[in-house]
XYZ file of C-alpha atoms in Angstrom:
777
model
C -0.079 -0.117 0.184
C 1.120 3.588 -0.875
C 1.518 5.876 2.104
C 0.572 9.884 1.474
C 2.867 11.945 3.480
C 2.726 11.948 6.902
C 0.672 8.695 7.185
C 1.553 6.143 9.820
C 2.322 2.250 9.539
C 1.531 1.122 12.505
C -2.217 -0.056 11.525
C -2.010 -1.021 8.290
C -2.672 -4.726 7.026
C -5.573 -5.189 9.573
C -8.430 -7.192 8.721
C -12.002 -5.713 8.966
C -12.720 -6.409 12.811
C -9.885 -6.766 15.637
C -9.417 -5.825 19.218
C -7.153 -2.647 20.379
C -6.878 -1.390 23.850
C -9.939 -3.134 24.839
C -12.095 -1.861 22.316
C -13.561 -3.599 19.526
C -12.151 -1.922 15.916
C -14.322 -1.972 12.722
C -13.095 -1.065 9.562
C -15.327 0.093 6.779
C -16.662 2.560 4.508
C -18.783 5.647 5.126
C -21.790 6.952 3.406
C -25.239 7.814 5.517
C -26.913 8.681 7.178
C -25.110 11.098 7.954
C -25.121 12.665 4.277
C -22.451 12.107 1.919
C -21.695 11.541 -1.600
C -20.609 8.353 -2.402
C -16.911 8.687 -1.617
C -16.978 5.631 0.813
C -14.221 7.092 3.081
C -12.378 4.638 5.317
C -13.863 4.318 9.058
C -12.636 2.946 11.947
C -15.265 2.440 14.534
C -14.535 1.972 17.896
C -16.859 0.095 20.555
C -16.865 -1.031 23.838
C -17.752 -4.106 25.265
C -21.639 -2.737 25.852
C -21.813 -2.426 22.243
C -21.714 1.342 22.377
C -19.978 3.761 19.743
C -16.782 5.456 21.656
C -15.301 7.176 18.699
C -14.347 7.225 14.862
C -11.089 7.953 13.320
C -9.849 7.935 9.729
C -8.809 4.265 8.296
C -5.190 4.530 6.877
C -5.679 1.113 5.428
C -8.120 2.699 2.767
C -6.215 2.813 -0.530
C -7.726 6.018 -1.368
C -8.630 8.356 1.527
C -5.484 6.862 3.412
C -7.119 7.908 6.896
C -8.364 11.253 6.003
C -11.813 12.017 7.207
C -14.072 14.771 7.658
C -15.750 16.474 10.485
C -19.053 14.867 9.825
C -17.561 11.637 9.950
C -15.775 12.382 13.417
C -19.014 13.900 14.952
C -20.526 10.604 14.034
C -21.009 9.785 17.979
C -22.986 13.197 18.298
C -25.251 12.132 15.125
C -25.637 8.309 16.335
C -26.821 9.196 20.148
C -28.567 12.382 19.414
C -31.532 13.269 21.460
C -34.034 14.181 18.864
C -33.076 11.240 16.598
C -36.144 8.985 16.355
C -35.245 5.171 16.918
C -38.804 3.763 15.821
C -41.485 3.546 13.542
C -44.196 6.313 14.424
C -47.668 7.520 13.263
C -50.221 9.944 13.563
C -53.741 10.645 12.407
C -53.998 12.775 8.951
C -55.679 15.754 10.972
C -52.701 15.926 12.859
C -50.011 16.949 9.862
C -47.851 19.650 11.139
C -48.434 18.541 14.539
C -46.116 16.644 17.330
C -48.388 14.073 17.894
C -46.147 10.872 16.642
C -46.879 7.682 18.438
C -44.586 4.594 18.281
C -45.576 1.436 16.805
C -44.254 -1.593 15.377
C -42.397 -2.101 11.910
C -44.674 -4.816 11.050
C -47.630 -2.253 11.736
C -45.795 0.418 9.481
C -45.425 -1.871 6.547
C -48.896 -2.925 7.002
C -50.217 0.548 6.981
C -48.252 1.295 3.540
C -49.096 -1.571 1.883
C -52.757 -1.324 2.608
C -52.218 2.103 1.307
C -50.475 1.535 -1.829
C -53.158 -1.103 -2.570
C -56.245 1.217 -1.881
C -54.763 4.343 -4.127
C -53.696 1.557 -7.232
C -57.129 0.066 -7.093
C -58.972 3.337 -6.518
C -56.668 5.842 -8.833
C -54.101 4.093 -10.334
C -50.532 3.008 -9.554
C -49.506 6.838 -11.222
C -51.426 8.173 -8.419
C -48.281 7.234 -6.338
C -45.671 9.651 -6.073
C -42.208 9.010 -4.676
C -39.714 11.783 -3.902
C -36.292 11.283 -2.677
C -33.092 13.241 -2.157
C -29.283 13.020 -2.546
C -26.135 12.349 -0.661
C -28.321 9.398 1.820
C -27.727 5.697 0.665
C -31.363 5.436 -0.821
C -30.517 8.627 -3.185
C -29.870 6.626 -6.198
C -32.346 3.779 -5.242
C -34.944 6.348 -5.901
C -36.511 5.165 -9.129
C -36.158 1.134 -7.647
C -38.325 2.435 -4.478
C -40.845 3.909 -7.010
C -40.791 0.807 -9.536
C -39.681 -2.170 -7.795
C -40.808 -1.564 -4.202
C -43.911 0.492 -4.737
C -45.249 -0.549 -8.231
C -45.612 3.268 -9.254
C -43.763 4.937 -12.417
C -43.464 8.254 -10.765
C -40.094 8.706 -8.893
C -39.335 12.238 -8.446
C -35.947 14.199 -7.204
C -37.935 17.626 -6.617
C -35.329 19.996 -8.109
C -36.224 22.164 -10.942
C -34.957 20.826 -13.986
C -33.456 18.179 -11.806
C -30.602 20.462 -12.066
C -27.537 18.186 -10.182
C -25.700 15.433 -11.850
C -28.630 14.629 -14.614
C -27.814 17.875 -16.978
C -24.326 16.462 -17.190
C -25.124 12.889 -17.503
C -27.515 13.812 -20.093
C -24.684 15.425 -22.329
C -22.422 12.593 -21.393
C -24.971 10.182 -22.795
C -26.402 11.635 -25.934
C -22.450 12.773 -26.870
C -20.454 10.269 -25.605
C -22.410 7.336 -24.654
C -20.854 6.868 -21.417
C -22.404 7.739 -18.159
C -19.895 9.979 -16.374
C -16.359 10.992 -17.425
C -14.401 11.760 -14.286
C -10.961 12.704 -13.844
C -8.692 10.118 -13.505
C -7.153 10.040 -9.834
C -5.628 6.684 -10.038
C -8.236 5.539 -7.539
C -9.244 1.978 -8.942
C -5.415 1.021 -9.313
C -3.451 -0.819 -6.623
C -0.283 1.394 -7.066
C -2.105 4.601 -7.068
C -0.056 7.313 -8.456
C 2.950 5.233 -8.811
C 0.862 2.386 -10.605
C 2.580 1.956 -14.396
C -0.606 2.357 -15.970
C -0.990 5.877 -14.557
C 0.244 9.265 -15.796
C 0.219 12.401 -13.437
C -1.996 14.862 -15.313
C -0.269 18.095 -16.249
C -3.221 20.187 -15.379
C -6.696 19.820 -13.287
C -9.281 22.150 -14.278
C -12.208 22.706 -11.782
C -14.994 23.924 -13.608
C -17.690 25.273 -11.304
C -16.098 22.485 -8.534
C -14.773 23.165 -5.103
C -13.455 19.366 -4.736
C -12.665 19.612 -0.995
C -15.875 20.292 0.559
C -17.908 18.744 -1.689
C -16.237 15.169 -3.089
C -18.845 15.360 -5.805
C -20.713 12.122 -6.738
C -17.778 9.550 -5.488
C -14.466 11.778 -6.444
C -12.232 11.927 -3.405
C -11.066 15.724 -3.485
C -8.140 15.374 -1.746
C -6.618 13.534 -4.684
C -6.453 17.025 -6.333
C -3.767 17.805 -3.539
C -2.086 14.497 -3.604
C -1.532 15.133 -7.510
C -0.584 18.693 -6.806
C 2.304 17.706 -4.303
C 3.588 15.836 -7.258
C 3.496 18.654 -9.431
C 0.274 18.875 -11.309
C -1.099 22.702 -12.102
C -4.511 23.804 -11.388
C -7.000 25.905 -13.280
C -10.399 27.460 -12.005
C -13.297 28.455 -13.439
C -15.683 29.870 -10.863
C -17.137 32.987 -9.648
C -16.038 32.763 -6.307
C -12.070 32.514 -5.041
C -12.550 29.101 -3.461
C -9.497 27.341 -2.262
C -8.731 25.655 -5.341
C -9.056 29.313 -7.025
C -6.582 30.764 -4.811
C -3.987 27.602 -5.470
C -4.765 27.683 -9.577
C -2.118 29.247 -11.980
C -5.438 30.217 -13.935
C -8.363 31.518 -12.235
C -11.449 32.516 -14.518
C -13.639 34.644 -12.495
C -17.089 34.566 -14.974
C -20.030 36.133 -14.292
C -22.341 33.206 -12.920
C -24.430 31.608 -15.739
C -22.287 32.562 -18.756
C -20.324 29.305 -18.811
C -21.159 28.189 -22.167
C -19.942 31.458 -23.873
C -16.432 30.742 -22.240
C -16.502 26.980 -22.936
C -17.724 27.779 -26.505
C -14.834 30.650 -26.973
C -11.919 28.009 -25.504
C -12.807 25.646 -28.158
C -12.442 28.310 -30.816
C -9.150 28.949 -29.696
C -8.232 25.446 -29.614
C -9.709 24.777 -33.304
C -8.634 28.082 -35.046
C -4.999 27.557 -33.930
C -5.017 23.853 -34.266
C -4.135 22.989 -30.916
C -6.564 19.983 -31.102
C -5.460 16.126 -31.291
C -5.939 15.469 -34.960
C -5.914 11.726 -34.643
C -8.627 11.383 -32.024
C -10.523 13.895 -33.938
C -10.454 12.198 -37.352
C -10.432 8.512 -35.876
C -13.194 9.264 -33.279
C -15.376 12.256 -33.580
C -18.295 13.075 -35.588
C -19.404 16.708 -36.785
C -15.994 18.534 -35.926
C -16.295 20.588 -39.206
C -19.852 21.697 -38.056
C -18.447 22.271 -34.223
C -15.513 24.391 -35.682
C -18.259 26.506 -37.401
C -20.448 27.098 -34.726
C -17.714 28.231 -32.141
C -16.663 30.814 -34.726
C -20.134 32.280 -33.452
C -18.047 33.253 -29.992
C -14.564 34.824 -30.586
C -12.958 35.308 -27.652
C -13.510 39.285 -27.290
C -17.412 38.569 -27.005
C -17.215 35.762 -24.745
C -14.949 38.253 -22.573
C -17.582 40.883 -22.479
C -20.160 38.179 -21.715
C -18.461 36.348 -19.089
C -16.871 39.551 -17.268
C -13.181 37.251 -18.076
C -10.051 38.684 -19.541
C -9.947 38.169 -23.372
C -5.963 37.229 -23.204
C -6.759 35.304 -20.105
C -9.192 33.377 -21.839
C -6.780 32.483 -25.063
C -3.808 32.046 -22.119
C -6.329 29.433 -20.200
C -7.480 27.808 -23.458
C -3.524 27.430 -24.921
C -2.747 25.751 -21.324
C -5.394 23.342 -21.491
C -5.042 22.032 -24.830
C -0.975 21.745 -24.537
C -1.288 19.918 -21.434
C -0.930 16.225 -21.479
C -2.787 14.580 -20.226
C -5.312 17.141 -18.495
C -8.562 16.485 -16.654
C -11.754 18.644 -16.305
C -13.655 17.934 -12.949
C -17.000 19.864 -13.890
C -19.729 20.500 -10.714
C -22.796 21.561 -10.253
C -22.875 24.657 -11.551
C -22.806 23.070 -14.991
C -26.303 21.830 -14.476
C -27.914 24.892 -12.597
C -29.071 27.084 -15.475
C -31.334 26.529 -18.373
C -28.271 26.362 -20.655
C -26.648 23.629 -18.510
C -26.679 21.000 -21.103
C -24.751 23.102 -23.743
C -22.329 23.704 -20.811
C -21.536 20.167 -20.619
C -21.470 19.581 -24.212
C -18.757 21.945 -24.592
C -16.693 20.276 -21.904
C -17.205 17.213 -23.463
C -15.779 18.493 -26.797
C -12.869 20.016 -24.726
C -12.188 16.826 -23.287
C -12.477 14.777 -26.822
C -10.852 17.424 -29.078
C -7.654 17.475 -26.949
C -7.444 13.971 -26.780
C -8.257 13.636 -22.925
C -10.969 11.169 -23.034
C -10.104 7.794 -21.355
C -6.590 8.006 -21.049
C -4.618 7.597 -18.110
C -4.396 10.602 -16.287
C -7.251 12.299 -18.219
C -11.177 11.514 -18.219
C -12.202 8.207 -16.807
C -14.971 6.746 -17.968
C -16.809 3.368 -17.315
C -17.178 0.411 -19.484
C -20.613 -1.095 -20.725
C -20.993 -2.882 -17.714
C -20.661 0.366 -15.560
C -23.925 2.237 -15.182
C -26.034 4.325 -12.894
C -28.667 2.105 -10.755
C -31.588 2.206 -12.704
C -33.928 0.007 -14.346
C -34.988 -2.585 -11.223
C -38.698 -3.269 -11.341
C -39.323 -1.131 -14.354
C -40.266 -3.997 -16.818
C -42.396 -5.428 -14.253
C -44.521 -2.211 -14.444
C -45.661 -3.008 -17.920
C -45.924 -0.629 -20.930
C -49.083 0.563 -19.881
C -47.939 1.795 -16.493
C -44.614 2.647 -18.059
C -46.570 5.294 -20.632
C -48.079 7.136 -17.609
C -44.689 8.411 -16.150
C -45.077 12.037 -15.824
C -43.483 14.173 -18.601
C -42.483 11.051 -21.218
C -44.168 12.737 -23.664
C -43.108 16.528 -22.953
C -39.774 15.948 -21.947
C -38.511 12.207 -23.195
C -34.659 12.902 -23.183
C -34.728 14.132 -19.436
C -37.496 11.279 -18.371
C -36.189 8.585 -20.592
C -32.753 9.112 -19.217
C -33.598 8.611 -15.341
C -36.574 6.928 -15.110
C -37.684 10.002 -13.048
C -40.946 11.997 -13.460
C -40.233 15.615 -14.757
C -40.174 17.237 -11.678
C -41.360 20.876 -13.057
C -44.723 18.928 -14.282
C -45.026 17.091 -11.076
C -45.418 20.680 -8.992
C -47.760 21.755 -11.762
C -49.749 18.668 -11.493
C -49.773 18.792 -7.494
C -51.148 22.225 -7.537
C -53.643 21.548 -10.272
C -54.374 17.914 -10.674
C -53.737 17.744 -14.246
C -52.639 15.604 -16.304
C -53.732 13.471 -13.626
C -53.347 13.967 -9.851
C -51.316 12.485 -7.119
C -52.830 10.904 -4.388
C -50.311 9.345 -2.384
C -46.872 10.572 -1.517
C -43.586 9.067 0.234
C -40.358 10.679 1.184
C -37.047 8.777 0.969
C -34.253 10.690 2.318
C -35.038 14.154 1.362
C -36.025 17.364 3.045
C -36.919 19.074 0.009
C -38.675 21.992 1.751
C -35.564 23.171 3.549
C -34.055 24.768 0.709
C -32.079 21.428 -0.116
C -33.290 21.243 -4.091
C -36.690 22.372 -4.820
C -37.414 25.469 -6.567
C -40.020 27.939 -4.604
C -40.526 25.114 -1.982
C -43.248 26.799 -0.125
C -45.365 26.026 -3.105
C -44.418 22.503 -2.982
C -45.582 22.326 0.468
C -48.771 24.306 -0.165
C -49.517 21.668 -2.739
C -48.607 18.634 -1.256
C -50.317 19.445 2.124
C -53.768 20.315 0.408
C -53.621 17.886 -2.108
C -51.656 14.512 -0.999
C -54.058 12.558 1.063
C -51.932 10.038 2.787
C -47.906 9.929 2.886
C -45.278 8.121 4.857
C -41.362 9.441 5.193
C -38.105 7.767 5.646
C -35.313 9.696 7.649
C -33.410 10.204 10.921
C -35.196 12.957 12.094
C -38.273 14.464 12.019
C -37.443 17.091 9.444
C -39.638 20.323 8.226
C -40.643 18.171 5.060
C -41.983 14.986 7.309
C -43.347 16.998 9.712
C -45.753 18.949 7.207
C -46.658 16.108 5.033
C -46.699 12.618 6.398
C -48.748 10.015 8.681
C -45.963 7.226 9.142
C -42.386 7.640 9.910
C -39.839 4.934 9.109
C -36.498 5.365 11.023
C -33.194 5.029 9.085
C -29.872 3.171 10.849
C -26.801 5.360 10.562
C -23.869 4.104 8.305
C -22.071 2.221 11.245
C -25.743 0.705 12.134
C -26.138 -1.503 9.028
C -24.827 -3.791 6.166
C -24.577 -2.551 2.814
C -22.427 -1.120 -0.395
C -21.256 2.235 -1.017
C -19.781 2.654 -4.381
C -18.231 5.634 -6.342
C -20.335 7.593 -9.104
C -23.347 5.130 -8.017
C -21.543 2.327 -9.737
C -20.941 4.295 -12.967
C -17.245 4.730 -12.797
C -14.579 2.038 -12.668
C -12.991 3.350 -9.091
C -13.860 1.303 -6.178
C -16.733 -0.206 -3.908
C -16.745 -0.366 0.081
C -18.228 -2.324 2.450
C -20.653 -0.299 5.047
C -20.264 -2.403 7.898
C -22.528 -2.770 10.867
C -20.961 -2.121 13.935
C -23.698 -1.175 16.578
C -27.244 -1.168 17.148
C -29.387 1.772 18.318
C -33.131 1.607 18.877
C -35.159 -0.288 16.074
C -33.874 1.520 12.780
C -33.102 0.031 9.437
C -31.142 0.801 6.230
C -32.675 2.224 3.253
C -31.941 -1.157 1.127
C -33.346 -3.121 4.070
C -36.285 -1.111 4.159
C -36.774 -1.404 0.456
C -36.397 -5.207 0.440
C -39.037 -5.581 3.395
C -41.496 -3.005 2.051
C -40.979 -4.311 -1.401
C -41.833 -7.954 -0.250
C -45.289 -6.514 1.022
C -46.186 -4.397 -2.273
C -44.527 -5.864 -4.814
C -43.239 -9.832 -4.061
C -42.723 -10.083 -7.717
C -39.513 -8.237 -7.551
C -38.330 -9.488 -4.185
C -39.873 -13.000 -3.476
C -36.847 -14.639 -5.580
C -34.172 -13.637 -2.702
C -33.927 -15.780 0.389
C -32.965 -12.994 2.612
C -31.806 -9.159 2.487
C -28.244 -10.199 1.715
C -29.239 -12.509 -0.880
C -31.283 -9.022 -2.083
C -28.348 -6.746 -1.525
C -25.500 -9.314 -3.476
C -27.710 -9.249 -6.359
C -28.673 -5.687 -6.448
C -25.546 -3.855 -5.826
C -22.430 -6.186 -5.600
C -22.259 -7.651 -9.279
C -18.539 -8.787 -8.813
C -18.643 -10.208 -5.667
C -20.679 -13.478 -4.840
C -21.957 -12.127 -1.360
C -21.222 -9.201 0.994
C -19.198 -11.208 3.319
C -16.660 -11.253 0.706
C -16.500 -7.546 0.134
C -16.807 -6.992 3.869
C -13.539 -9.340 4.319
C -11.861 -6.956 1.901
C -13.483 -3.681 2.791
C -12.682 -1.978 -0.214
C -12.812 -3.490 -3.782
C -10.438 -1.370 -6.457
C -12.135 -2.123 -9.588
C -8.824 -2.848 -11.308
C -10.666 -5.959 -13.035
C -12.861 -3.762 -15.214
C -10.182 -0.631 -15.028
C -8.600 0.096 -18.498
C -7.747 2.869 -20.996
C -8.556 3.429 -24.418
C -11.749 1.275 -24.170
C -12.842 2.803 -27.599
C -10.065 1.033 -29.045
C -11.010 -2.370 -27.289
C -14.887 -2.889 -27.590
C -15.361 -2.745 -24.327
C -18.132 0.673 -24.571
C -20.354 -0.992 -26.638
C -22.886 -3.539 -26.225
C -21.965 -5.156 -29.779
C -18.101 -5.459 -28.435
C -17.351 -3.434 -31.441
C -14.523 -0.492 -31.869
C -15.915 2.890 -30.987
C -18.228 4.940 -28.292
C -21.962 3.945 -27.692
C -23.429 6.240 -29.804
C -25.477 5.987 -33.103
C -22.394 7.113 -35.253
C -19.885 4.934 -33.128
C -17.925 7.878 -32.233
C -18.034 11.108 -29.407
C -20.940 12.940 -31.152
C -19.713 16.518 -31.265
C -22.866 17.058 -33.539
C -25.100 15.191 -31.620
C -27.506 12.843 -33.464
C -29.338 12.115 -30.169
C -30.026 16.110 -29.045
C -31.279 16.613 -32.659
C -33.682 13.504 -32.580
C -35.151 15.003 -29.299
C -35.903 18.519 -31.444
C -32.686 20.267 -29.754
C -29.979 21.911 -31.707
C -27.095 19.391 -31.988
C -24.345 21.678 -31.652
C -23.740 23.659 -28.487
C -25.050 27.300 -28.217
C -25.029 30.185 -25.630
C -28.047 31.235 -24.170
C -28.235 34.053 -21.952
C -29.790 33.410 -18.126
C -33.434 34.178 -18.756
C -33.084 36.774 -15.727
C -29.951 38.466 -15.853
C -28.225 42.009 -16.409
C -28.460 41.496 -20.084
C -31.442 39.666 -20.865
C -33.690 41.841 -18.036
C -31.962 45.191 -17.874
C -35.196 46.696 -16.306
C -35.432 44.379 -13.766
C -31.691 44.534 -12.938
C -32.335 47.936 -12.193
C -34.341 46.737 -9.177
C -32.151 44.236 -8.199
C -28.855 44.721 -9.188
C -26.803 41.475 -8.036
C -26.308 38.317 -9.730
C -27.044 36.061 -6.895
C -25.417 32.306 -6.762
C -26.378 29.849 -4.209
C -25.282 26.176 -3.067
C -21.431 26.359 -2.620
C -20.594 23.009 -0.332
C -19.410 23.721 3.218
C -16.977 21.264 5.307
C -19.490 21.137 8.073
C -23.024 20.550 6.401
C -24.362 18.290 3.406
C -27.516 20.192 2.480
C -29.791 20.308 5.189
C -27.913 17.329 7.165
C -26.093 18.422 10.214
C -28.018 21.868 11.541
C -28.690 19.544 14.953
C -24.948 18.805 15.816
C -23.414 21.306 18.048
C -19.959 20.917 17.025
C -21.184 21.507 13.549
C -23.413 24.529 13.919
C -20.294 26.058 16.247
C -18.557 25.964 12.760
C -21.111 27.654 10.673
C -24.332 28.779 13.070
C -25.923 30.762 10.806
C -26.864 30.921 6.618
C -24.501 33.064 5.161
C -24.468 35.636 2.038
C -20.926 36.409 0.914
C -20.613 40.211 -0.387
C -17.794 42.036 -1.836
C -17.176 45.123 0.322
C -17.248 47.036 -2.748
C -20.997 46.060 -2.609
C -21.057 46.376 0.970
C -19.970 49.897 1.383
C -22.896 50.735 -1.608
C -25.575 49.302 0.397
C -24.632 50.018 3.860
C -24.036 46.735 5.227
C -20.966 45.628 7.543
C -19.656 42.139 7.988
C -21.915 40.252 10.650
C -25.162 42.026 9.999
C -28.547 40.488 9.073
C -29.648 41.381 5.540
C -32.805 41.123 3.745
C -32.520 39.155 0.243
C -35.025 39.678 -2.055
C -36.015 39.370 -5.593
C -39.651 38.756 -7.433
C -40.251 35.603 -6.376
C -39.238 35.790 -2.302
C -38.012 37.643 0.352
C -35.521 35.879 3.303
C -33.008 36.851 6.110
C -29.313 35.966 5.881
C -26.163 37.104 7.818
C -23.715 39.114 5.577
C -19.741 37.982 5.035
C -18.339 40.955 3.635
C -15.434 39.299 1.767
C -13.085 39.465 -1.348
C -14.357 35.725 -2.168
C -17.083 36.921 -4.335
C -16.210 39.421 -7.178
C -18.415 42.855 -7.062
C -22.180 42.604 -8.551
C -22.027 38.964 -7.384
C -23.562 37.497 -4.018
C -23.249 34.011 -2.998
C -25.921 32.499 -0.536
C -25.817 29.197 1.654
C -28.263 26.804 0.978
C -30.623 23.923 3.220
C -30.952 25.786 6.579
C -33.455 24.932 9.033
C -33.263 25.819 12.688
C -33.883 22.338 15.041
C -33.588 23.876 17.962
C -36.926 25.998 17.169
C -40.367 25.397 17.138
C -41.551 21.867 15.089
C -44.836 22.719 14.605
C -46.631 24.352 11.632
C -46.734 27.268 10.621
C -43.008 27.266 11.888
C -41.608 23.970 10.600
C -38.409 24.731 12.595
C -38.410 28.261 10.891
C -37.719 26.686 7.696
C -38.995 29.637 5.549
C -36.847 32.370 7.390
C -33.352 31.616 5.499
C -34.858 29.359 2.620
C -32.742 30.483 -0.207
C -34.587 28.550 -2.885
C -37.981 30.668 -2.149
C -35.752 32.971 -4.486
C -35.562 30.135 -7.203
C -38.244 30.267 -9.764
C -40.172 27.312 -10.631
C -40.050 25.944 -14.081
C -37.607 28.578 -15.525
C -35.611 25.405 -17.295
C -33.998 24.384 -20.663
C -35.669 23.158 -23.928
C -35.320 19.558 -22.896
C -36.509 19.853 -19.373
C -32.999 20.355 -17.671
C -31.459 23.094 -15.987
C -32.522 25.816 -13.575
C -31.006 28.981 -12.426
C -29.926 28.205 -9.072
C -26.850 29.841 -9.430
C -27.543 32.550 -11.956
C -30.653 34.826 -10.565
C -30.986 38.356 -9.749
C -31.600 39.929 -6.297
C -31.161 42.967 -4.272
C -29.819 43.068 -0.731
C -30.517 45.738 2.075
C -30.169 45.962 5.793
C -32.300 44.232 8.404
C -33.610 45.644 11.340
C -33.262 42.585 13.477
C -30.658 40.403 14.832
C -31.392 36.628 14.026
C -28.164 35.330 15.250
C -28.282 31.537 16.599
C -28.134 31.128 20.462
C -25.503 28.724 20.360
C -25.839 28.106 24.413
C -29.597 27.390 23.144
C -28.056 24.629 20.567
C -25.859 22.894 23.093
C -28.380 22.805 26.169
C -31.120 21.277 23.547
C -29.009 18.709 21.749
C -25.715 18.343 23.733
C -26.762 15.602 26.021
C -26.438 12.402 24.452
C -28.920 9.346 24.510
C -27.007 6.296 24.536
C -28.847 2.961 24.781
C-alpha cells in the first residue's frame, strides 16, 4: 500500500474487525446517514464491551482516503446518539399533520399501513397516483427509481429539483454526446499502485469547472486527490465566480459571471480549433461533426466571450492554450454546469474540450466506465408493463429527461400537485429528502402548500423529524446510520471503475433499518414479484449492488475493492464501450458526437449554443435596475451536507447562521457591515441571511448558503423549525428550465440586498442545551 505524506504504518494490514486496547475496532466505508456523496471514506469504528460507539477515526488502510476524514464523520457519535433522533417507527392521524403528535408503532404495523394504502390508491386511482420523492447524499438517493418501480409499483419517482439540476444535465450530455455515463477526472483510485502505478500518468493540469472538490467530494470523487497530485507537480485551473480554495492555488482563475459558462467554453473551443491545438488523430478517428462544431464556435470569438463573462480576453486565450497543450489534462466539472437552463450546452462544450484534446479515457485524463458500468437504474421497471410505463409524468413532453433517469419530470410534478393535471397525485412518499428546507426544490413553499392540500396520505423515511416530514406524513420509518447496517457504497453510483466499499454494521441503536433493507422488506409486501426470489436481505443486496462479488461477506472481508479487473484505458479501441463489442463509442455513429444526433432526435440543436440566463443584467435590464446583484447559491461547506447536520452542536459552532457573501465594494454601496443580518429579495421571495463581507465574490455577485433550517426552534406548523426564514430556494423560480427539461437558475438569478432591522443570531448556548446531552441506549 502506498502511503500519503505523514501517514503512519502501525495499523496497516489490519482485518475488517480486530481488538485494540480493550475496544473492538471495525473497519468499513462511510456513506449515509449522515449524508455524503458515495466517496466511501475509510473509517475505523471503536466500540466497547457494551456495544456502544466510543469514537471514529480515519482508516489508514483505505487505499484512496488513507485515513483522512471530514468533520461530519468525526462527529458521528453526536449524530448516532442525538436526543432528537427517531429510533422507532411512528404514526399519527391525517388531521395531526404539522403537529408533534407522533406515537410509536412496530415495523410490521408501519409496513402494513403502507401496503394497505398502496393497494387502495392503485385500485382507486391507478398506480400512477402514487408519487415517491427522494433526495441526494443518502444511500437511498440512487435507489429512488427502484423504490418507485420495484418496491411500490408506481412509475413516478421524482427528485424534486427544478430541471433536476443536480448531476443529470451533465449525465445527459455524456449519454447523448459521449455514450458513457460520467467522465471523471482520473485520480488512480482504481489502481493498486495509485499514482505510482505503471498504468497511470500524472496529469499536467486539473481544471475545476464550477467545482470546489475539497468540501464537496462530488458524486464519489475524493477531492483531496487533487492535493495529492498537486504535491507531485500538477497545476490547477479554476473556472468559478468565487475565489475558493482551489482558485487561490490555481495558476489560472477564470472568474466569470454566474451562468455564462457556455460562452466561455465555446470561446475556448474556438481558440483551440483555430490555432490547431487539437488532437488531430483522435478527432479524425473518433469524433463526429468536428467541422460543424468548428463553424459553430466561430460565433463566439474571444472578445465576445470576454464581454459576456467578464473574464479578460487574454486570460481566456492563455487558459485555452494551457489546457490544450497539457498532456494529459483533466476537467472536474461541478454542479454549476447543471444549474442553469443552458447547462446541457455547457456540458456539451466541456465534453467537446475533453474529446478534441485527446483526453477521453486516457491515463490521467477523463476516466469512463465500460459498458457494464452504469447508474443504478431499471430495477422493477419492466414489471410495470408498457401501459403503466407510458404514464410516467413527462415522458411525452420531456423524453430526453424522463427516459434518461426514469424519473418523472420535476416541474411537471409540481404543476400536477397544484392543478391535478394531467392527473392527480394522491399518495406521497419521502425517501431521504428534506425538500422543504431549501435543499433542492425551487419555491419550496409552493411544494409545501400543494402537498399539504392535495396528497391524502404520506409516509417518510429519515433519521429526524424534518420540516418536510412534519408537514406531510402520517407514518415515519427510522433510518439506521452508516455504522448500524450492512450495505455497499460505490463511487459515482456504480458508473465509474474506481472502487466499491463495504459499509459494515458495528452497533445497534433502537429499532432502525437501512434504505436497502427497508426497500426489500416493504417490497415483499407491496410488489412481491420483484423480491420473492431472494432468500433474505443479503441475497437481495448481493444481486442488487455487488455485481462482481458473490456475497456481501466477501466484500466485507476485503473492506475496499478497487475495480482493477474492469479498469482499462482507451476502451473505445478494444470494444469495451459498446454492447456489440465493436470499437468506438456507444453512440449512434460510434464516435464522440460533437454534433449530437441524439439531441437532434429530441428536437434540440445538435451543436452547443450560448443562451443568456432568463433573468440577468443582459436579458432583463429593467429588472436588473431593481435587483442589481447576481445571486449564486449552494457552494458546499465542510460541516454540512445540504440540510444535514444543523442539529449537531459541534458542526453548528463552525457555521451557526446562514451566510451570504458580498464583496466589500457592494457592502459599502448598500450600507452593509460584516456580520449584519440582511434582507435578500427578488420577484419570487424575500428572506434574511447573515452578511459575510469578503473578496471571495467579485463585485456585482453575491453567494448564499442553502439548506438551512433551525432544529432548535418550534417544530410545528406554521414554523416547521423556522424553515422559511432563511430559505434561499424561495428566490429560485419554478419552471425556468431548458428546452429538454433540464437545468434551472439556482446559480444565476437576480436579487437585491438591504440591511435588516432585526438580529437573528443563533443562540449556541441554546443549541448545546437542547442537543448536547447524548442518549446512549
